[in-house]
Coordinates of C-alpha atoms and ligand atoms in Angstrom, one line a residue:
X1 CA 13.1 -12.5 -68.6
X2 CA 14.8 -15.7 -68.1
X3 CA 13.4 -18.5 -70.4
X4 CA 15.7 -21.1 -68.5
X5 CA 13.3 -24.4 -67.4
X6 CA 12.4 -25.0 -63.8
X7 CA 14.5 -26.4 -61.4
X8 CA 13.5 -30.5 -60.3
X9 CA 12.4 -30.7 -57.4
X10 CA 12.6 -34.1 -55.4
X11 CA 8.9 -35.9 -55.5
X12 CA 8.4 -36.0 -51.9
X13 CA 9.8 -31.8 -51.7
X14 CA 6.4 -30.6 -50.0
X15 CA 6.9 -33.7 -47.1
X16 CA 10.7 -32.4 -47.1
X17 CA 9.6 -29.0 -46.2
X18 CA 6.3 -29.8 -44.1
X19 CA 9.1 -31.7 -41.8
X20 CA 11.9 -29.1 -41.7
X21 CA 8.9 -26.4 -40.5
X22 CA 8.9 -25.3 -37.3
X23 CA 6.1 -26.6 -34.9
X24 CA 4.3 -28.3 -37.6
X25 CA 1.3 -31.2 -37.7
X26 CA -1.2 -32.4 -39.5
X27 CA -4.3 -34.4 -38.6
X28 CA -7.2 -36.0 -40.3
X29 CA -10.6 -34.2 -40.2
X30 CA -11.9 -37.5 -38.8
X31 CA -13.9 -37.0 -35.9
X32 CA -13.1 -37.8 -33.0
X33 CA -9.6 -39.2 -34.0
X34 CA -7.6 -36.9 -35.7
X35 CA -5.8 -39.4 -36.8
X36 CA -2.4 -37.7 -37.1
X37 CA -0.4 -37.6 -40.7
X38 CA 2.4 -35.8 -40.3
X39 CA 4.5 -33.8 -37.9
X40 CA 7.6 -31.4 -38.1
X41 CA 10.9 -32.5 -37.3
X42 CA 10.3 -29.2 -34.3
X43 CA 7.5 -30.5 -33.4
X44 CA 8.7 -34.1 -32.4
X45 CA 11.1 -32.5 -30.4
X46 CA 8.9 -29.6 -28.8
X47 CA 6.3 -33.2 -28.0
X48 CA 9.2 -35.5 -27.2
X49 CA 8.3 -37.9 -29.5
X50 CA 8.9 -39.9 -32.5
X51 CA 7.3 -40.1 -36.5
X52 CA 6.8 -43.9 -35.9
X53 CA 5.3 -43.2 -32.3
X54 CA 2.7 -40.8 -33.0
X55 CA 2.3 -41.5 -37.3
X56 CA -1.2 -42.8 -37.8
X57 CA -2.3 -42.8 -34.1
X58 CA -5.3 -40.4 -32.7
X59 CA -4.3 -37.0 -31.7
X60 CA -5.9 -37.8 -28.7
X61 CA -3.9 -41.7 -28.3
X62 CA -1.3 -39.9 -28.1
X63 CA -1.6 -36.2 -26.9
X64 CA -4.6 -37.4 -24.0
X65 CA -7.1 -34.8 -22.8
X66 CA -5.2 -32.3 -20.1
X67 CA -7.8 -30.8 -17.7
X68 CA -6.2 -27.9 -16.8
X69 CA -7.0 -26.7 -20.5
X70 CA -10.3 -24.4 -20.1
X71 CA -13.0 -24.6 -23.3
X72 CA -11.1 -22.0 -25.7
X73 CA -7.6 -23.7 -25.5
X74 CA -8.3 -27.1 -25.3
X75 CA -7.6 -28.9 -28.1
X76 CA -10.2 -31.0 -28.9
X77 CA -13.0 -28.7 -28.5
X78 CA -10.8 -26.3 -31.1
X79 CA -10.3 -28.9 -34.2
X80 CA -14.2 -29.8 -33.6
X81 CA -15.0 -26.3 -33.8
X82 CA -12.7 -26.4 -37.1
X83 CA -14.4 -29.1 -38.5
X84 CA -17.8 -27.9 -37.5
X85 CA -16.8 -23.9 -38.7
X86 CA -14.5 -24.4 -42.0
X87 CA -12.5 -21.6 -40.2
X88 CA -9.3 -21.2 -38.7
X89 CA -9.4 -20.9 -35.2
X90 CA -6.6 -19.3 -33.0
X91 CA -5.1 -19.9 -29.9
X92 CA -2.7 -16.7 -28.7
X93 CA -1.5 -18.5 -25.2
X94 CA -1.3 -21.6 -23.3
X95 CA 0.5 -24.0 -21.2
X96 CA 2.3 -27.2 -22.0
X97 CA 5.0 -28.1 -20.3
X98 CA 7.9 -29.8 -22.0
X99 CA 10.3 -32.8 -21.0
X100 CA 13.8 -30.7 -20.9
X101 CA 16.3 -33.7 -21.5
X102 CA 19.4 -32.3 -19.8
X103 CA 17.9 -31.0 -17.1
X104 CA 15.5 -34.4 -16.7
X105 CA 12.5 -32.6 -15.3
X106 CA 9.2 -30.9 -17.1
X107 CA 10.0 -27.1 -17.8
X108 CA 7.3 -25.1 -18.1
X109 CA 6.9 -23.9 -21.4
X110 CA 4.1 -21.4 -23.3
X111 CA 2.6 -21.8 -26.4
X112 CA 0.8 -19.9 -29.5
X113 CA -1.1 -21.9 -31.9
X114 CA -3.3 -21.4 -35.2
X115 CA -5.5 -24.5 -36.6
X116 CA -6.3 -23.4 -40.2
X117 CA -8.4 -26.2 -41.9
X118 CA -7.3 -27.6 -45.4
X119 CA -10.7 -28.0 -47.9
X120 CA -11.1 -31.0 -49.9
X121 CA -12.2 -30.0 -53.4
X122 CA -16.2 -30.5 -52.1
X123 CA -15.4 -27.8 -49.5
X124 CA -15.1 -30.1 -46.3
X125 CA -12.8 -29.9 -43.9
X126 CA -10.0 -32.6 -44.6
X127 CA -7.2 -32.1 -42.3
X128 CA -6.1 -29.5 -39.8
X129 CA -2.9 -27.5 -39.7
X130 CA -1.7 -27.1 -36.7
X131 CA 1.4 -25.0 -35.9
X132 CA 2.7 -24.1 -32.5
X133 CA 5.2 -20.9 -32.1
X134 CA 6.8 -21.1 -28.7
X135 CA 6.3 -18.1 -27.0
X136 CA 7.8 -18.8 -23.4
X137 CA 10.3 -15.6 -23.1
X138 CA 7.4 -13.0 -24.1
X139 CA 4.8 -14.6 -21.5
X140 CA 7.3 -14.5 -18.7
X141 CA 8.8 -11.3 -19.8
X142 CA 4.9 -10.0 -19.3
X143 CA 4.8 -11.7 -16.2
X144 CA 7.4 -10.0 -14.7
X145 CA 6.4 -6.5 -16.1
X146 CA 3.0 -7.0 -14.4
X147 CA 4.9 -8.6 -11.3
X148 CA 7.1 -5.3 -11.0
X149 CA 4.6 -3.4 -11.6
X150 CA 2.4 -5.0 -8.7
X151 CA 5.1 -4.7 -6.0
X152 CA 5.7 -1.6 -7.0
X153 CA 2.3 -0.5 -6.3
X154 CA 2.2 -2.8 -3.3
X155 CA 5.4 -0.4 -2.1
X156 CA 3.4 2.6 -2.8
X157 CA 0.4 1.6 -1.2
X158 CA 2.2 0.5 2.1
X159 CA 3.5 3.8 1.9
X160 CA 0.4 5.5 1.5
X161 CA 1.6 7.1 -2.2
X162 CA -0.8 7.0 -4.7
X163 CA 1.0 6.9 -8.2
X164 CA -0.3 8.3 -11.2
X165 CA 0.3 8.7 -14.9
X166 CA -0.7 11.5 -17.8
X167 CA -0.1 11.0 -21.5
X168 CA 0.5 14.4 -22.6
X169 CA -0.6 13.7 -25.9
X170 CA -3.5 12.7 -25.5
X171 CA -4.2 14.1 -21.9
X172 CA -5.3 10.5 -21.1
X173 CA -4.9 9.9 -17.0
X174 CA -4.2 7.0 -15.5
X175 CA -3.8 6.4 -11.3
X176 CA -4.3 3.8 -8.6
X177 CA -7.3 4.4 -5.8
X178 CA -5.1 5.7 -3.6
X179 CA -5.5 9.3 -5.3
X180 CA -9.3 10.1 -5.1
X181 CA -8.8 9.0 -1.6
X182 CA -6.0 12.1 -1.0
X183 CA -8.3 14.0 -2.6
X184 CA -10.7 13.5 -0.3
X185 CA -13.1 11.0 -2.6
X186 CA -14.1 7.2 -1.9
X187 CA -11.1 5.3 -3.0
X188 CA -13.1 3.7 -6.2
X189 CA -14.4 7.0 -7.2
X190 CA -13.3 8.5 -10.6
X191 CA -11.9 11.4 -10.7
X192 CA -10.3 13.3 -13.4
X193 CA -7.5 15.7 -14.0
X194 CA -9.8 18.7 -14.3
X195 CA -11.3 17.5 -10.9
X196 CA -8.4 18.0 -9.5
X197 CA -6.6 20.6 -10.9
X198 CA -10.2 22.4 -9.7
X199 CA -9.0 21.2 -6.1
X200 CA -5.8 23.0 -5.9
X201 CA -6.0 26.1 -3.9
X202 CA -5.9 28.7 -6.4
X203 CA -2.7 31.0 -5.6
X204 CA -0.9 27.3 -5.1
X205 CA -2.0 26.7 -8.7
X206 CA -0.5 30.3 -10.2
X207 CA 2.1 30.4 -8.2
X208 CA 3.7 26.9 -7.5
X209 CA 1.4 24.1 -10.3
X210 CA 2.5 25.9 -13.2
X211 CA 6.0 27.0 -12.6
X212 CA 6.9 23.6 -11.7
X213 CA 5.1 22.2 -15.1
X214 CA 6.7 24.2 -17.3
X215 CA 10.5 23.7 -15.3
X216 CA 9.2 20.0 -15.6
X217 CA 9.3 20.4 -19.3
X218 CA 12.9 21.5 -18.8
X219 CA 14.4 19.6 -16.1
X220 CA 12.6 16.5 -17.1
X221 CA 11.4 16.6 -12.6
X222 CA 9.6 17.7 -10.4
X223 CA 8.6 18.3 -6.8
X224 CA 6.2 20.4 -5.3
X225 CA 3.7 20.6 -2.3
X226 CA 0.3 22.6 -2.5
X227 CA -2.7 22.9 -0.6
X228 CA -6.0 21.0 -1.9
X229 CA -9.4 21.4 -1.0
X230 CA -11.3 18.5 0.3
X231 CA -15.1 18.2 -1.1
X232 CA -16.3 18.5 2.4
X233 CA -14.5 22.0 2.5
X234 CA -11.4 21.0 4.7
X235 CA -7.8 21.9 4.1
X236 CA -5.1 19.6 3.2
X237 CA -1.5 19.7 1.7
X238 CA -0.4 17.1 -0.8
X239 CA 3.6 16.4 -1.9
X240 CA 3.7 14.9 -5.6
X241 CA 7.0 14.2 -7.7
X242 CA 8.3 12.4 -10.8
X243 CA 9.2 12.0 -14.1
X244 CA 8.6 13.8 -17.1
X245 CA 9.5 11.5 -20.3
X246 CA 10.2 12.5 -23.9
X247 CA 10.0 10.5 -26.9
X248 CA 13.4 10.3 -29.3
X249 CA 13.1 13.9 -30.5
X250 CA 13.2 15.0 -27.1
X251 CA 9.6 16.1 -27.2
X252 CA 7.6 15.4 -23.3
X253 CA 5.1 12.6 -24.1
X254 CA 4.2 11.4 -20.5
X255 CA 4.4 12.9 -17.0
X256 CA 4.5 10.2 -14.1
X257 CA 4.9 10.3 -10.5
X258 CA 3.2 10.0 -6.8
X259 CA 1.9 12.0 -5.0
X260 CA 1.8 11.7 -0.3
X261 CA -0.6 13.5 1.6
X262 CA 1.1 15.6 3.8
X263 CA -1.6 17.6 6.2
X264 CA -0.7 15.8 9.4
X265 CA 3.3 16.5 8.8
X266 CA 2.0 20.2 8.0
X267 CA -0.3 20.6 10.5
X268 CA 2.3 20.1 12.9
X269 CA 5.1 21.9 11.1
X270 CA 2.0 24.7 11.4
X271 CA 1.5 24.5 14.9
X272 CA 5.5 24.9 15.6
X273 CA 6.0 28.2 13.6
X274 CA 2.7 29.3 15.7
X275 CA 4.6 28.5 18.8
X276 CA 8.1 29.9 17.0
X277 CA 6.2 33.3 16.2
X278 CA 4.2 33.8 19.8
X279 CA 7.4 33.4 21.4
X280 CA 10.0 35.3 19.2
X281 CA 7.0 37.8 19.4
X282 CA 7.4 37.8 23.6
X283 CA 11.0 37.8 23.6
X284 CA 10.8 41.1 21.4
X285 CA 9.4 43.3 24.5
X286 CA 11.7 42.3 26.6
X287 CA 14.7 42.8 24.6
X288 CA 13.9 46.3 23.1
X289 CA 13.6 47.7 27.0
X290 CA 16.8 46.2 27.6
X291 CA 18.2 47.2 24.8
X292 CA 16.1 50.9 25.9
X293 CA 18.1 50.3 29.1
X294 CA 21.6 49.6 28.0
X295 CA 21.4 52.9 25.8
X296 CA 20.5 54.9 28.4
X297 CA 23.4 53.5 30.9
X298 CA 26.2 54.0 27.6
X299 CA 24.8 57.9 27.6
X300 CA 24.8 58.2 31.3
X301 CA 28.1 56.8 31.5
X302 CA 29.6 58.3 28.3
X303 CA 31.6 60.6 30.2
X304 CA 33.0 58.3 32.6
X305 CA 36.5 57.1 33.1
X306 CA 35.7 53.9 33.6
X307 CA 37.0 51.9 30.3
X308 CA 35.7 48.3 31.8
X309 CA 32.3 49.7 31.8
X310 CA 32.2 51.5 28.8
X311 CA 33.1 49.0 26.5
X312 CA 31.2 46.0 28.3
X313 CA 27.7 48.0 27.7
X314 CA 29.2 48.4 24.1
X315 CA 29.4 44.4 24.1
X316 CA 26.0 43.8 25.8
X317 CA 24.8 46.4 22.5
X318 CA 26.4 44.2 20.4
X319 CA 25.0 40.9 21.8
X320 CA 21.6 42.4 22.1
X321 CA 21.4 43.6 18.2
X322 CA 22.6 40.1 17.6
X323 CA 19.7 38.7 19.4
X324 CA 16.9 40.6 17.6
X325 CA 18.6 39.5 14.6
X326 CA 17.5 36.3 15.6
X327 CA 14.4 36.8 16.5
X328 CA 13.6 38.7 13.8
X329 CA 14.9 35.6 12.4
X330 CA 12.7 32.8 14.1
X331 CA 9.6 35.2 12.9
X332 CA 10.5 35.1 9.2
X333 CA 10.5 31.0 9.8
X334 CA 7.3 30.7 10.8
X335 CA 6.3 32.7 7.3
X336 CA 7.9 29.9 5.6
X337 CA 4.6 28.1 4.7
X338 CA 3.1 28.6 1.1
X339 CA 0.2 31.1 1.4
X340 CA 1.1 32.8 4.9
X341 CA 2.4 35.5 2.7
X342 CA -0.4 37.7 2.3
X343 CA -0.4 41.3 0.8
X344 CA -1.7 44.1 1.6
X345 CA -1.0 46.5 -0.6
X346 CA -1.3 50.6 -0.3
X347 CA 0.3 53.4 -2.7
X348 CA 3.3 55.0 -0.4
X349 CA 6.2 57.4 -1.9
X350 CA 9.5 54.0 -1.8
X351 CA 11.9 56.7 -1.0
X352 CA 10.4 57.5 2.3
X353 CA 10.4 53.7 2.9
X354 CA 13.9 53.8 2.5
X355 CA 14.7 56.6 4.4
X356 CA 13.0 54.9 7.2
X357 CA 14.8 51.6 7.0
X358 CA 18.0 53.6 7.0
X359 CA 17.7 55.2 10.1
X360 CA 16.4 52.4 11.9
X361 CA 19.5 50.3 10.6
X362 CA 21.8 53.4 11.4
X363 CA 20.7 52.7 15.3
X364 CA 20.9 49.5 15.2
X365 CA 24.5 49.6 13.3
X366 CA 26.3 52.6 14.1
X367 CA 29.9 51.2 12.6
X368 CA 28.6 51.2 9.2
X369 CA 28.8 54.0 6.3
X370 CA 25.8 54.1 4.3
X371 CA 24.6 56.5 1.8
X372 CA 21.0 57.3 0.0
X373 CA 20.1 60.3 -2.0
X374 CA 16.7 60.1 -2.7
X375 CA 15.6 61.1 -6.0
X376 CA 12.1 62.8 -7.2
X377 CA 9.1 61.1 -5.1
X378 CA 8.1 57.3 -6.4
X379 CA 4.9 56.2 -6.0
X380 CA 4.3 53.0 -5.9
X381 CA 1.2 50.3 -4.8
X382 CA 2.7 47.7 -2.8
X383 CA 3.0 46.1 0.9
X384 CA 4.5 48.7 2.3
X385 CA 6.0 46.7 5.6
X386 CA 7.0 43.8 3.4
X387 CA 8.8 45.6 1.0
X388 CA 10.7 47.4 3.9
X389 CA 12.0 43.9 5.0
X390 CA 13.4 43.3 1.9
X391 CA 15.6 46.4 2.2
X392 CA 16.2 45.9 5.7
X393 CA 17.4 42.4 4.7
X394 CA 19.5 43.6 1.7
X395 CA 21.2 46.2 4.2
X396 CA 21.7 43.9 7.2
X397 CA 23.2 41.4 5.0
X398 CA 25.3 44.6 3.4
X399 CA 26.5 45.1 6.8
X400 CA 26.9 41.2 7.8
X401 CA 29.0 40.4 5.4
X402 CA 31.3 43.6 4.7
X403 CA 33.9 45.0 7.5
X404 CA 33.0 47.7 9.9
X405 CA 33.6 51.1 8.7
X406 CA 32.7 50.1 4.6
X407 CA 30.7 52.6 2.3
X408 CA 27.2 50.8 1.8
X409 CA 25.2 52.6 -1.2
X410 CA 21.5 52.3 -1.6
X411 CA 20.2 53.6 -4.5
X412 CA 16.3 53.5 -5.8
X413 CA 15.5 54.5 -9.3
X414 CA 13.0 54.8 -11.9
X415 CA 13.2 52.8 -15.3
X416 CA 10.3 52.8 -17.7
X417 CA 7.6 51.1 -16.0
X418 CA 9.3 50.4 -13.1
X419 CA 11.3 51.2 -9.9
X420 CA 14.5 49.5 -8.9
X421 CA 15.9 49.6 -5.6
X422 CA 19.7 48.5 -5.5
X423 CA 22.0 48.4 -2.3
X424 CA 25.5 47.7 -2.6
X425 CA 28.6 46.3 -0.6
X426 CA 31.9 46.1 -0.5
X427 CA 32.0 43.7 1.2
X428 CA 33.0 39.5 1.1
X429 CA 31.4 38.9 -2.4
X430 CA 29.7 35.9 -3.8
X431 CA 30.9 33.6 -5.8
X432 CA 29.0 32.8 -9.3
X433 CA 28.1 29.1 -8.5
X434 CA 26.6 30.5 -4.7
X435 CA 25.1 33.2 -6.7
X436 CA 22.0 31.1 -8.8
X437 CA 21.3 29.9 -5.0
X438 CA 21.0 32.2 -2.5
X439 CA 17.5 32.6 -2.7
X440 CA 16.5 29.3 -2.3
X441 CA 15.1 28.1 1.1
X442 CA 17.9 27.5 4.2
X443 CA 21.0 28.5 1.5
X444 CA 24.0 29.7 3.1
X445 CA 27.4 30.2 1.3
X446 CA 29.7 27.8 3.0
X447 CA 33.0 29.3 4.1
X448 CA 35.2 29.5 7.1
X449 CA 34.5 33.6 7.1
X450 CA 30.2 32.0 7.4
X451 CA 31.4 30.1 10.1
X452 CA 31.3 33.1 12.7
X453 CA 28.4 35.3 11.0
X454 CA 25.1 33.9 12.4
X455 CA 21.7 33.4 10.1
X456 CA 19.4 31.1 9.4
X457 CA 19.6 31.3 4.8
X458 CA 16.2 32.3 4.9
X459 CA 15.8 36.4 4.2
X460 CA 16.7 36.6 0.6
X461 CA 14.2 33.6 0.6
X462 CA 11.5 35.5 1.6
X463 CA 12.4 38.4 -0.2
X464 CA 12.3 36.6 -3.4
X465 CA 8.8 34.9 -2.2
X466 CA 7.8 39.0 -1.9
X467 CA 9.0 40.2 -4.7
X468 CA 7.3 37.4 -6.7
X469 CA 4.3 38.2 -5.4
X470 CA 4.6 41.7 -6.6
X471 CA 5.2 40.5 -9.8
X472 CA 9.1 42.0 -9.5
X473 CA 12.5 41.0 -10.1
X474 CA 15.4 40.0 -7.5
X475 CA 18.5 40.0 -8.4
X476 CA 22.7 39.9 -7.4
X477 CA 25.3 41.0 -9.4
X478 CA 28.5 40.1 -7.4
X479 CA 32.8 39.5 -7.6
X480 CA 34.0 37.8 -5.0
X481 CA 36.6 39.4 -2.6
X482 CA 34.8 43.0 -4.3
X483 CA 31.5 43.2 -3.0
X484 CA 27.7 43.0 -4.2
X485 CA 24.6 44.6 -5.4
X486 CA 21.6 43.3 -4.5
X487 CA 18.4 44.5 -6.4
X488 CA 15.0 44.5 -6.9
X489 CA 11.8 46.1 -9.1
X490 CA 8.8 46.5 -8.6
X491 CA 6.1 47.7 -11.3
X492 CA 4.8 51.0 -11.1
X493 CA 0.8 51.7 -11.0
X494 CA -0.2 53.1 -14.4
Ligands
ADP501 P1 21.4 34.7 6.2 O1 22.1 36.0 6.0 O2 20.5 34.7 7.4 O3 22.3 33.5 6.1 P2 20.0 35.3 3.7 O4 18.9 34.5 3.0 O5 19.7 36.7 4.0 O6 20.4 34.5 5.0 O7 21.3 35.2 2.8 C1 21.7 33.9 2.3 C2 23.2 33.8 2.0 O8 23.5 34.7 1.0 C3 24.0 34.3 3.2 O9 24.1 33.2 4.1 C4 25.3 34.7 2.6 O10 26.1 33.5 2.4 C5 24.9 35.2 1.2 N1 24.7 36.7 1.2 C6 23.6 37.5 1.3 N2 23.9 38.8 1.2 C7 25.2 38.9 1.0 C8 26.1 40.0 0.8 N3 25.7 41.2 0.8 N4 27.4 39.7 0.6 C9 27.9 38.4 0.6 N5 27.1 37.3 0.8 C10 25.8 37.5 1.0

């Protein structure tokens, strides 16, 4: 331990540093003067005055009353109450404006102050210490947090969003009126996020909520759109997306976002697939006598000389199997909707399913090769006519996209618990970055061969949307220029 002695320090050292602190003064307990005793160099400047101005004077001579100061930050109601209290007494914001030199004009300026009493030796109050901590930035960097944050919810209320906000740690839910309202509540109404997780239609929930949560967790988004049920037991359809944010070790911590009601937009999109189905479902009568027709002329006429004929009924076949593929087409649309899926499932031997398929595509496509040996019977519980338009997709797409006169193989086989139905191509192929989308909603590989082969991107859609709700697997396995397999399982019954 150093023995050295202690520095000198100048006499008037504790006026020195008193003077040199920032937003320092003193004044005299003496009610109702305060007479003032000393003031920080800071402080003259933050005041705009001078020691010999303000030395000696009443706080109050010099600093007069301002009005605008409510009870608890008015001055001299706070040094009274420090008198009165023996206890310091804190002031975390006001205003007072300061006279900004350079710019010759008052600036508006915000201020944090304490008032901590000094005790003569008989315990009284002598003087106050008052020190001021400018604190301008924070307040206006507040201000314009809580401005943002008001237009923002002005944008999304014009827009009829409601926003909300879920701390996943502590599952503590946060969201503007707007929300009880879409669920069909009195705007001021509280509602939790049990309520409305209760609201979502059930299958919606399985089958769409908690996917998306958990790719939310991945992806760090989300969108989705599911049907609620209103407290008054109508239907409606609600569209929410956002944000999912993680804290620095990547774990989620919050999920944010809005979320639109959407029933009139789906009510309408509704009543258009009704229309798109009635009249696809018209058009088919129609078209299969004509088609019944055109058959009957090409067999009547097969014999015939005449080449002109021959091959325009071939072309009129053509152009009519093209039309039922659209129409077959404009009814899958108007499936499109979450929950118009619905199964109905029965036990039926697959193999016979295919067989079936086959030879109604082998009418309908004559030019095409395609081979099925059907193993030991396969029983399995499923939708029987929705599982058939999954293989008639997979083998009308075979045929789509691979040259007249190709080998087409469909295979179905049994693996453990399951069965797995495969039919393969040789066709155009499938690139690997077009593979991961096909089965999304309206996907079509873009290419100039595409061009002139007609669809809509919406079978292998569907047949995902079936499959899933068989609890199976849909796959592709593809080379481009080589040809494809498309597959899919299904479990078996125990
Ligand atoms: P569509 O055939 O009506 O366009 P799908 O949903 O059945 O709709 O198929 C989506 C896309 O996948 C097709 O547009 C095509 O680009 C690609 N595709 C499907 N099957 C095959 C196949 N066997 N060979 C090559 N591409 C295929």
């Amino acid at each position: 331990m150093s023995t050295g002695s202690l520095p000198v320090l100048p006499e008037n050292i504790f006026q020195i540093v008193f003077e040199k602190s920032p937003g320092s003064l003193l004044v005299k307990a003496d009610l109702p003067h305060f007479t003032i005793v000393a003031a920080s160099d800071s402080y003259l400047e933050i005041t705009a005055s001078s020691r010999k101005d303000i030395l000696g004077k009443g706080f109050f001579e010099v600093f007069p009353d301002d009005e605008k100061f409510d009870e608890d930050t008015n001055a001299r109601y706070v040094f009274t109450k420090v008198v009165e209290t023996g206890e310091a007494i804190e002031v975390p914001t006001y205003r007072f404006d300061v006279y900004n030199k350079s710019k010759k004009q008052d600036e508006i300026r915000y201020w944090s102050c304490c008032n901590t009493p000094i005790l003569n030796p008989d315990r009284k109050v002598a003087y106050i210490l008052n020190t001021v901590v400018d604190i301008t930035d924070e307040v206006k960097a507040r201000e314009a947090a809580l401005e943002s944050e008001s237009r923002l919810r002005l944008a999304a209320e014009a827009a009829e969003f409601a926003t909300w906000d879920l701390n996943l740690l502590n599952q503590t839910f946060i969201y503007s009126p707007r929300l009880s309202e879409i669920f069909g509540h009195p705007p001021e109404t509280v509602i939790t996020l049990d309520d409305i997780r209760k609201q979502v239609n059930k299958d919606d929930m399985q089958n769409i909520v908690v996917k998306a949560y958990e790719q939310a967790l991945k992806l760090g988004n989300y969108l989705y759109e599911v049907r609620i049920n209103w407290p008054d037991g109508s239907l409606h359809w609600i569209k929410t997306q956002g944000l999912v944010i993680k804290d620095k070790e990547g774990q989620p911590v919050r999920m944010l976002g809005t979320i639109l009601d959407t029933t009139e937009t789906k009510r309408d999109e509704i009543r258009k697939n009704d229309f798109i189905a009635m009249a696809s479902h018209e058009l088919k009568t129609p078209l299969t006598s004509l088609k019944a027709y055109i058959q009957l002329l090409a067999k009547k006429l097969a014999s015939s000389d005449d080449g002109f004929v021959i091959n325009s009924l071939d072309k009129a076949g053509i152009q009519i199997n093209k039309m039922t593929d659209l129409i077959y087409g404009f009814l899958d649309l108007s499936k499109l909707e979450p929950g118009m899926l619905q199964l109905v499932k029965e036990d039926f031997e697959i193999n016979k399913l295919i067989s079936d398929c086959l030879a109604e595509m082998k009418l309908t496509h004559p030019g095409h090769i395609i081979n099925f040996e059907p193993q030991k019977n396969i029983i399995v519980k499923a939708d029987r006519e929705k599982i058939g338009q999954v293989i008639t997709n997979f083998l009308s797409n075979a045929i789509k996209y691979s040259n007249k006169g190709c080998t087409i193989i469909i295979s179905c086989k049994k693996t453990g618990s399951n069965v797995t139905v495969s039919v393969t191509d040789k066709g155009i192929g499938i690139k690997p970055k077009d593979q991961e989308k096909l089965f999304q909603r309206f996907y079509r590989v873009e290419s100039e061969r595409m061009k002139n082969i007609s669809g809509f991107g919406i079978g292998l859609y569907l047949a995902n949307e079936i499959i899933q709700l068989h609890k199976g697997e849909i796959g592709v396995e593809s080379a481009e220029g080589k040809g494809s397999t498309f597959y899919f399982s299904l479990p078996l019954p125990d």
